[in-house]
Amino acid sequence: MSGYLTTHVLDTGRGRPAEGMKIDLHRISGAKRTLLKSVVTNDDGRTNAQILPAEEFEIGVYELTFHAGEYLDRTGTPPETPRFLDVIPLRFGMSEAQHYHVPLLLSPFGYSTYRGS
């Protein structure tokens, strides 16, 4: 079995998938943070392909950076200066060659995540 990484972003404040959110994927190695790719969620709040497909998967520490402020601005969420949630970094480890699903549940004033399936 080969490992891979996916995500899904749900806008719980609006009760729908978070379409058009930019997400960056970084690999973390000690103090070094390397950008692997940037993707944007589709109309279902998912990416069109695996963020980290099996052929690129390596065990290690990663960070998904969700650009929530840009998304909230675009969806008409009343602005505030500075916005309470702007950029949300989620750092996590992948220790086995399995499917890792790291979703984000987002509202303008809070978020949660978990290891999904």
Short mmCIF file of N, CA, C and O in Angstrom, two decimals:
data_model
loop_
_atom_site.label_atom_id
_atom_site.label_comp_id
_atom_site.label_asym_id
_atom_site.label_seq_id
_atom_site.Cartn_x
_atom_site.Cartn_y
_atom_site.Cartn_z
N MET A 1 0.84 -1.18 0.00
CA MET A 1 0.00 0.00 0.00
C MET A 1 0.88 1.25 0.00
O MET A 1 1.83 1.34 0.75
N SER A 2 0.55 2.19 -0.84
CA SER A 2 1.28 3.45 -0.89
C SER A 2 0.49 4.53 -0.18
O SER A 2 -0.73 4.54 -0.19
N GLY A 3 1.20 5.46 0.42
CA GLY A 3 0.55 6.56 1.11
C GLY A 3 0.18 7.69 0.17
O GLY A 3 0.76 7.82 -0.91
N TYR A 4 -0.77 8.49 0.58
CA TYR A 4 -1.14 9.70 -0.14
C TYR A 4 -1.91 10.62 0.79
O TYR A 4 -2.33 10.22 1.87
N LEU A 5 -2.07 11.88 0.38
CA LEU A 5 -2.68 12.89 1.22
C LEU A 5 -3.82 13.59 0.50
O LEU A 5 -3.67 13.98 -0.66
N THR A 6 -4.95 13.76 1.20
CA THR A 6 -6.10 14.50 0.68
C THR A 6 -6.61 15.45 1.76
O THR A 6 -6.26 15.32 2.93
N THR A 7 -7.46 16.38 1.34
CA THR A 7 -8.12 17.29 2.28
C THR A 7 -9.52 17.60 1.77
O THR A 7 -9.88 17.28 0.63
N HIS A 8 -10.30 18.23 2.62
CA HIS A 8 -11.66 18.66 2.31
C HIS A 8 -11.92 19.84 3.22
O HIS A 8 -11.68 19.75 4.43
N VAL A 9 -12.39 20.95 2.68
CA VAL A 9 -12.66 22.13 3.50
C VAL A 9 -14.16 22.41 3.46
O VAL A 9 -14.74 22.58 2.39
N LEU A 10 -14.75 22.45 4.66
CA LEU A 10 -16.17 22.77 4.78
C LEU A 10 -16.32 24.08 5.52
O LEU A 10 -15.71 24.30 6.57
N ASP A 11 -17.13 24.97 4.96
CA ASP A 11 -17.43 26.26 5.57
C ASP A 11 -18.66 26.05 6.45
O ASP A 11 -19.79 26.06 5.98
N THR A 12 -18.42 25.83 7.75
CA THR A 12 -19.53 25.53 8.66
C THR A 12 -20.38 26.77 8.94
O THR A 12 -21.53 26.65 9.33
N GLY A 13 -19.81 27.96 8.76
CA GLY A 13 -20.57 29.19 8.94
C GLY A 13 -21.63 29.37 7.86
O GLY A 13 -22.70 29.93 8.12
N ARG A 14 -21.36 28.88 6.67
CA ARG A 14 -22.29 28.99 5.55
C ARG A 14 -22.99 27.68 5.25
O ARG A 14 -23.91 27.63 4.44
N GLY A 15 -22.51 26.60 5.87
CA GLY A 15 -23.14 25.29 5.66
C GLY A 15 -22.92 24.72 4.27
O GLY A 15 -23.82 24.11 3.70
N ARG A 16 -21.69 24.88 3.75
CA ARG A 16 -21.40 24.37 2.41
C ARG A 16 -19.90 24.16 2.23
O ARG A 16 -19.11 24.63 3.04
N PRO A 17 -19.52 23.47 1.16
CA PRO A 17 -18.09 23.30 0.89
C PRO A 17 -17.43 24.66 0.63
O PRO A 17 -18.06 25.58 0.12
N ALA A 18 -16.17 24.77 0.98
CA ALA A 18 -15.40 26.00 0.78
C ALA A 18 -14.73 25.95 -0.59
O ALA A 18 -13.61 25.46 -0.74
N GLU A 19 -15.43 26.47 -1.58
CA GLU A 19 -14.92 26.49 -2.95
C GLU A 19 -13.95 27.63 -3.15
O GLU A 19 -14.17 28.74 -2.69
N GLY A 20 -12.83 27.35 -3.83
CA GLY A 20 -11.89 28.39 -4.22
C GLY A 20 -10.89 28.78 -3.15
O GLY A 20 -10.30 29.85 -3.24
N MET A 21 -10.66 27.93 -2.16
CA MET A 21 -9.67 28.24 -1.12
C MET A 21 -8.29 27.76 -1.56
O MET A 21 -8.12 26.60 -1.93
N LYS A 22 -7.32 28.64 -1.46
CA LYS A 22 -5.94 28.27 -1.76
C LYS A 22 -5.36 27.52 -0.58
O LYS A 22 -5.56 27.89 0.58
N ILE A 23 -4.62 26.45 -0.89
CA ILE A 23 -3.94 25.64 0.13
C ILE A 23 -2.52 25.38 -0.34
O ILE A 23 -2.31 24.97 -1.49
N ASP A 24 -1.56 25.61 0.54
CA ASP A 24 -0.16 25.30 0.24
C ASP A 24 0.25 24.06 1.02
O ASP A 24 -0.18 23.88 2.17
N LEU A 25 1.08 23.23 0.42
CA LEU A 25 1.64 22.06 1.08
C LEU A 25 3.14 22.25 1.21
O LEU A 25 3.83 22.48 0.21
N HIS A 26 3.63 22.17 2.45
CA HIS A 26 5.06 22.25 2.72
C HIS A 26 5.54 20.96 3.37
O HIS A 26 4.79 20.33 4.13
N ARG A 27 6.76 20.60 3.07
CA ARG A 27 7.44 19.51 3.80
C ARG A 27 8.36 20.18 4.81
O ARG A 27 9.05 21.14 4.48
N ILE A 28 8.35 19.67 6.03
CA ILE A 28 9.15 20.23 7.11
C ILE A 28 10.29 19.27 7.42
O ILE A 28 10.07 18.08 7.63
N SER A 29 11.51 19.81 7.42
CA SER A 29 12.69 19.00 7.75
C SER A 29 13.57 19.85 8.66
O SER A 29 14.28 20.74 8.18
N GLY A 30 13.46 19.61 9.95
CA GLY A 30 14.18 20.44 10.91
C GLY A 30 13.62 21.85 10.86
O GLY A 30 12.42 22.06 10.96
N ALA A 31 14.49 22.82 10.63
CA ALA A 31 14.06 24.22 10.52
C ALA A 31 13.70 24.58 9.08
O ALA A 31 13.24 25.69 8.81
N LYS A 32 13.90 23.66 8.15
CA LYS A 32 13.65 23.93 6.73
C LYS A 32 12.19 23.63 6.38
O LYS A 32 11.67 22.56 6.71
N ARG A 33 11.58 24.57 5.69
CA ARG A 33 10.18 24.46 5.25
C ARG A 33 10.16 24.62 3.74
O ARG A 33 10.45 25.70 3.23
N THR A 34 9.83 23.53 3.01
CA THR A 34 9.90 23.53 1.55
C THR A 34 8.51 23.46 0.95
O THR A 34 7.75 22.51 1.22
N LEU A 35 8.16 24.44 0.12
CA LEU A 35 6.87 24.43 -0.56
C LEU A 35 6.88 23.35 -1.63
O LEU A 35 7.73 23.35 -2.52
N LEU A 36 5.94 22.40 -1.53
CA LEU A 36 5.82 21.34 -2.53
C LEU A 36 4.82 21.70 -3.62
O LEU A 36 5.03 21.38 -4.78
N LYS A 37 3.72 22.35 -3.22
CA LYS A 37 2.72 22.75 -4.22
C LYS A 37 1.66 23.63 -3.59
O LYS A 37 1.50 23.66 -2.38
N SER A 38 0.94 24.32 -4.46
CA SER A 38 -0.23 25.11 -4.08
C SER A 38 -1.39 24.60 -4.91
O SER A 38 -1.24 24.34 -6.10
N VAL A 39 -2.54 24.47 -4.26
CA VAL A 39 -3.74 23.97 -4.93
C VAL A 39 -4.92 24.86 -4.51
O VAL A 39 -4.81 25.66 -3.58
N VAL A 40 -6.05 24.70 -5.20
CA VAL A 40 -7.26 25.44 -4.89
C VAL A 40 -8.41 24.44 -4.83
O VAL A 40 -8.50 23.53 -5.66
N THR A 41 -9.29 24.62 -3.84
CA THR A 41 -10.42 23.69 -3.69
C THR A 41 -11.45 23.91 -4.80
O THR A 41 -11.65 25.02 -5.28
N ASN A 42 -12.11 22.82 -5.16
CA ASN A 42 -13.14 22.86 -6.19
C ASN A 42 -14.51 23.14 -5.55
O ASN A 42 -14.60 23.45 -4.36
N ASP A 43 -15.58 22.99 -6.32
CA ASP A 43 -16.93 23.31 -5.81
C ASP A 43 -17.41 22.37 -4.72
O ASP A 43 -18.40 22.66 -4.05
N ASP A 44 -16.70 21.28 -4.49
CA ASP A 44 -17.03 20.36 -3.40
C ASP A 44 -16.11 20.58 -2.19
O ASP A 44 -16.14 19.81 -1.23
N GLY A 45 -15.25 21.60 -2.23
CA GLY A 45 -14.33 21.87 -1.13
C GLY A 45 -13.14 20.93 -1.09
O GLY A 45 -12.40 20.89 -0.13
N ARG A 46 -12.95 20.17 -2.16
CA ARG A 46 -11.83 19.22 -2.26
C ARG A 46 -10.89 19.70 -3.36
O ARG A 46 -11.21 20.60 -4.12
N THR A 47 -9.74 19.07 -3.45
CA THR A 47 -8.85 19.36 -4.56
C THR A 47 -9.15 18.38 -5.69
O THR A 47 -9.66 17.29 -5.45
N ASN A 48 -8.83 18.76 -6.92
CA ASN A 48 -9.15 17.91 -8.06
C ASN A 48 -8.31 16.65 -8.10
O ASN A 48 -8.68 15.68 -8.76
N ALA A 49 -7.18 16.66 -7.42
CA ALA A 49 -6.31 15.48 -7.35
C ALA A 49 -5.76 15.40 -5.92
O ALA A 49 -5.89 16.34 -5.14
N GLN A 50 -5.17 14.27 -5.60
CA GLN A 50 -4.56 14.13 -4.28
C GLN A 50 -3.50 15.22 -4.11
O GLN A 50 -2.76 15.54 -5.03
N ILE A 51 -3.46 15.81 -2.93
CA ILE A 51 -2.47 16.86 -2.69
C ILE A 51 -1.06 16.27 -2.75
O ILE A 51 -0.15 16.87 -3.30
N LEU A 52 -0.91 15.11 -2.18
CA LEU A 52 0.37 14.41 -2.24
C LEU A 52 0.07 12.99 -2.72
O LEU A 52 -0.36 12.14 -1.95
N PRO A 53 0.25 12.74 -4.02
CA PRO A 53 -0.06 11.41 -4.55
C PRO A 53 0.98 10.37 -4.14
O PRO A 53 2.07 10.71 -3.67
N ALA A 54 0.64 9.13 -4.31
CA ALA A 54 1.48 8.00 -3.88
C ALA A 54 2.90 8.10 -4.43
O ALA A 54 3.86 7.83 -3.71
N GLU A 55 3.06 8.52 -5.68
CA GLU A 55 4.40 8.57 -6.27
C GLU A 55 5.28 9.67 -5.68
O GLU A 55 6.49 9.67 -5.86
N GLU A 56 4.69 10.61 -4.93
CA GLU A 56 5.45 11.68 -4.28
C GLU A 56 5.48 11.53 -2.76
O GLU A 56 6.14 12.31 -2.08
N PHE A 57 4.77 10.55 -2.25
CA PHE A 57 4.62 10.39 -0.80
C PHE A 57 5.93 9.98 -0.13
O PHE A 57 6.64 9.12 -0.62
N GLU A 58 6.24 10.64 0.98
CA GLU A 58 7.34 10.26 1.85
C GLU A 58 6.88 10.42 3.28
O GLU A 58 6.17 11.37 3.60
N ILE A 59 7.27 9.50 4.13
CA ILE A 59 7.00 9.63 5.56
C ILE A 59 7.71 10.89 6.05
O ILE A 59 8.83 11.19 5.62
N GLY A 60 7.05 11.64 6.91
CA GLY A 60 7.68 12.85 7.43
C GLY A 60 6.68 13.83 8.00
O GLY A 60 5.52 13.51 8.22
N VAL A 61 7.16 15.04 8.21
CA VAL A 61 6.34 16.11 8.78
C VAL A 61 5.96 17.07 7.65
O VAL A 61 6.81 17.45 6.83
N TYR A 62 4.69 17.44 7.63
CA TYR A 62 4.16 18.30 6.58
C TYR A 62 3.32 19.42 7.20
O TYR A 62 2.94 19.35 8.37
N GLU A 63 3.03 20.41 6.38
CA GLU A 63 2.16 21.49 6.82
C GLU A 63 1.24 21.87 5.67
O GLU A 63 1.70 22.12 4.55
N LEU A 64 -0.05 21.86 5.95
CA LEU A 64 -1.03 22.41 5.03
C LEU A 64 -1.33 23.82 5.51
O LEU A 64 -1.63 24.03 6.69
N THR A 65 -1.25 24.80 4.62
CA THR A 65 -1.54 26.18 4.96
C THR A 65 -2.80 26.58 4.21
O THR A 65 -2.80 26.65 2.98
N PHE A 66 -3.86 26.84 4.95
CA PHE A 66 -5.16 27.20 4.38
C PHE A 66 -5.28 28.73 4.38
O PHE A 66 -5.16 29.36 5.43
N HIS A 67 -5.53 29.31 3.23
CA HIS A 67 -5.66 30.76 3.10
C HIS A 67 -7.12 31.15 3.33
O HIS A 67 -7.84 31.52 2.40
N ALA A 68 -7.52 31.08 4.59
CA ALA A 68 -8.92 31.28 4.98
C ALA A 68 -9.37 32.73 4.82
O ALA A 68 -10.51 32.98 4.43
N GLY A 69 -8.51 33.68 5.15
CA GLY A 69 -8.90 35.09 5.06
C GLY A 69 -9.29 35.49 3.65
O GLY A 69 -10.32 36.15 3.45
N GLU A 70 -8.49 35.10 2.67
CA GLU A 70 -8.82 35.39 1.27
C GLU A 70 -10.16 34.78 0.90
O GLU A 70 -10.98 35.41 0.22
N TYR A 71 -10.38 33.54 1.33
CA TYR A 71 -11.64 32.86 1.06
C TYR A 71 -12.81 33.60 1.72
O TYR A 71 -13.83 33.87 1.08
N LEU A 72 -12.67 33.94 3.00
CA LEU A 72 -13.74 34.63 3.72
C LEU A 72 -14.04 35.99 3.09
O LEU A 72 -15.21 36.38 2.97
N ASP A 73 -13.01 36.70 2.66
CA ASP A 73 -13.21 37.99 1.98
C ASP A 73 -14.05 37.79 0.71
O ASP A 73 -14.98 38.54 0.44
N ARG A 74 -13.70 36.77 -0.05
CA ARG A 74 -14.37 36.51 -1.34
C ARG A 74 -15.82 36.09 -1.17
O ARG A 74 -16.65 36.33 -2.03
N THR A 75 -16.14 35.45 -0.04
CA THR A 75 -17.50 34.94 0.16
C THR A 75 -18.41 35.96 0.83
O THR A 75 -19.56 35.65 1.13
N GLY A 76 -17.88 37.15 1.09
CA GLY A 76 -18.73 38.19 1.65
C GLY A 76 -18.85 38.17 3.16
O GLY A 76 -19.71 38.85 3.72
N THR A 77 -18.01 37.41 3.83
CA THR A 77 -18.00 37.43 5.28
C THR A 77 -17.60 38.83 5.72
O THR A 77 -16.60 39.35 5.23
N PRO A 78 -18.37 39.46 6.60
CA PRO A 78 -18.03 40.84 6.99
C PRO A 78 -16.57 40.95 7.41
O PRO A 78 -16.07 40.17 8.21
N PRO A 79 -15.87 41.93 6.83
CA PRO A 79 -14.44 42.08 7.11
C PRO A 79 -14.19 42.68 8.49
O PRO A 79 -15.03 43.36 9.05
N GLU A 80 -13.04 42.39 9.00
CA GLU A 80 -12.55 42.99 10.23
C GLU A 80 -11.06 43.21 10.01
O GLU A 80 -10.44 42.54 9.21
N THR A 81 -10.49 44.18 10.72
CA THR A 81 -9.08 44.48 10.53
C THR A 81 -8.36 44.42 11.86
O THR A 81 -8.66 45.21 12.73
N PRO A 82 -7.46 43.50 12.06
CA PRO A 82 -7.18 42.38 11.15
C PRO A 82 -8.24 41.29 11.30
O PRO A 82 -8.92 41.22 12.31
N ARG A 83 -8.34 40.46 10.28
CA ARG A 83 -9.29 39.35 10.32
C ARG A 83 -8.84 38.35 11.39
O ARG A 83 -7.65 38.06 11.51
N PHE A 84 -9.79 37.84 12.19
CA PHE A 84 -9.46 36.91 13.26
C PHE A 84 -8.73 35.69 12.73
O PHE A 84 -7.70 35.29 13.24
N LEU A 85 -9.27 35.05 11.69
CA LEU A 85 -8.60 33.92 11.04
C LEU A 85 -8.20 34.35 9.64
O LEU A 85 -9.04 34.74 8.84
N ASP A 86 -6.91 34.27 9.36
CA ASP A 86 -6.42 34.65 8.05
C ASP A 86 -5.74 33.45 7.41
O ASP A 86 -6.30 32.78 6.56
N VAL A 87 -4.54 33.14 7.83
CA VAL A 87 -3.80 31.99 7.32
C VAL A 87 -3.75 30.95 8.43
O VAL A 87 -3.34 31.25 9.55
N ILE A 88 -4.19 29.73 8.12
CA ILE A 88 -4.25 28.65 9.11
C ILE A 88 -3.24 27.57 8.75
O ILE A 88 -3.45 26.81 7.80
N PRO A 89 -2.14 27.47 9.51
CA PRO A 89 -1.17 26.40 9.25
C PRO A 89 -1.51 25.17 10.10
O PRO A 89 -1.76 25.29 11.29
N LEU A 90 -1.54 24.01 9.47
CA LEU A 90 -1.76 22.75 10.19
C LEU A 90 -0.54 21.87 9.96
O LEU A 90 -0.30 21.39 8.85
N ARG A 91 0.24 21.66 11.00
CA ARG A 91 1.45 20.84 10.91
C ARG A 91 1.14 19.46 11.47
O ARG A 91 0.57 19.35 12.55
N PHE A 92 1.52 18.43 10.75
CA PHE A 92 1.19 17.06 11.14
C PHE A 92 2.25 16.11 10.61
O PHE A 92 2.99 16.43 9.69
N GLY A 93 2.31 14.93 11.19
CA GLY A 93 3.24 13.90 10.75
C GLY A 93 2.53 12.77 10.07
O GLY A 93 1.42 12.40 10.44
N MET A 94 3.19 12.20 9.08
CA MET A 94 2.70 10.99 8.41
C MET A 94 3.76 9.92 8.63
O MET A 94 4.87 10.04 8.11
N SER A 95 3.42 8.93 9.43
CA SER A 95 4.40 7.94 9.89
C SER A 95 4.29 6.58 9.20
O SER A 95 5.11 5.71 9.44
N GLU A 96 3.27 6.42 8.38
CA GLU A 96 3.07 5.14 7.68
C GLU A 96 2.62 5.43 6.26
O GLU A 96 2.03 6.47 5.98
N ALA A 97 2.86 4.50 5.36
CA ALA A 97 2.42 4.63 3.98
C ALA A 97 0.94 4.27 3.89
O ALA A 97 0.57 3.16 3.53
N GLN A 98 0.09 5.22 4.29
CA GLN A 98 -1.36 5.05 4.29
C GLN A 98 -2.01 6.30 3.70
O GLN A 98 -1.35 7.28 3.42
N HIS A 99 -3.34 6.24 3.58
CA HIS A 99 -4.09 7.43 3.17
C HIS A 99 -4.24 8.33 4.39
O HIS A 99 -4.79 7.93 5.41
N TYR A 100 -3.75 9.55 4.27
CA TYR A 100 -3.96 10.57 5.29
C TYR A 100 -4.94 11.59 4.72
O TYR A 100 -4.71 12.16 3.66
N HIS A 101 -6.03 11.79 5.43
CA HIS A 101 -7.04 12.78 5.04
C HIS A 101 -7.09 13.81 6.16
O HIS A 101 -7.37 13.46 7.31
N VAL A 102 -6.77 15.06 5.84
CA VAL A 102 -6.69 16.12 6.83
C VAL A 102 -7.69 17.22 6.44
O VAL A 102 -7.35 18.14 5.70
N PRO A 103 -8.94 17.11 6.91
CA PRO A 103 -9.95 18.10 6.56
C PRO A 103 -9.91 19.31 7.48
O PRO A 103 -9.33 19.27 8.57
N LEU A 104 -10.53 20.38 7.02
CA LEU A 104 -10.67 21.60 7.81
C LEU A 104 -12.13 21.99 7.85
O LEU A 104 -12.78 22.09 6.81
N LEU A 105 -12.65 22.18 9.06
CA LEU A 105 -14.00 22.70 9.26
C LEU A 105 -13.80 24.15 9.69
O LEU A 105 -13.18 24.42 10.72
N LEU A 106 -14.33 25.09 8.92
CA LEU A 106 -14.02 26.51 9.08
C LEU A 106 -15.26 27.34 9.32
O LEU A 106 -16.30 27.16 8.67
N SER A 107 -15.16 28.28 10.26
CA SER A 107 -16.12 29.38 10.40
C SER A 107 -15.28 30.64 10.57
O SER A 107 -14.07 30.55 10.77
N PRO A 108 -15.87 31.83 10.52
CA PRO A 108 -15.06 33.05 10.62
C PRO A 108 -14.29 33.18 11.94
O PRO A 108 -13.29 33.89 11.99
N PHE A 109 -14.74 32.49 13.00
CA PHE A 109 -14.09 32.66 14.30
C PHE A 109 -13.59 31.37 14.92
O PHE A 109 -13.30 31.33 16.11
N GLY A 110 -13.48 30.32 14.13
CA GLY A 110 -12.95 29.08 14.66
C GLY A 110 -12.78 28.04 13.57
O GLY A 110 -13.34 28.16 12.47
N TYR A 111 -11.98 27.02 13.89
CA TYR A 111 -11.80 25.91 12.96
C TYR A 111 -11.46 24.66 13.75
O TYR A 111 -11.06 24.73 14.90
N SER A 112 -11.63 23.53 13.10
CA SER A 112 -11.19 22.26 13.69
C SER A 112 -10.71 21.36 12.57
O SER A 112 -11.01 21.57 11.39
N THR A 113 -9.93 20.37 12.96
CA THR A 113 -9.40 19.40 12.02
C THR A 113 -9.28 18.07 12.72
O THR A 113 -9.43 17.97 13.95
N TYR A 114 -9.02 17.03 11.97
CA TYR A 114 -8.85 15.69 12.53
C TYR A 114 -8.24 14.83 11.44
O TYR A 114 -8.15 15.24 10.28
N ARG A 115 -7.82 13.65 11.80
CA ARG A 115 -7.35 12.70 10.79
C ARG A 115 -8.56 11.90 10.33
O ARG A 115 -9.13 11.11 11.08
N GLY A 116 -8.96 12.15 9.13
CA GLY A 116 -10.14 11.49 8.57
C GLY A 116 -9.77 10.24 7.80
O GLY A 116 -8.64 9.74 7.89
N SER A 117 -10.73 9.74 7.07
CA SER A 117 -10.51 8.51 6.29
C SER A 117 -10.94 8.72 4.85
O SER A 117 -11.57 9.69 4.51
#
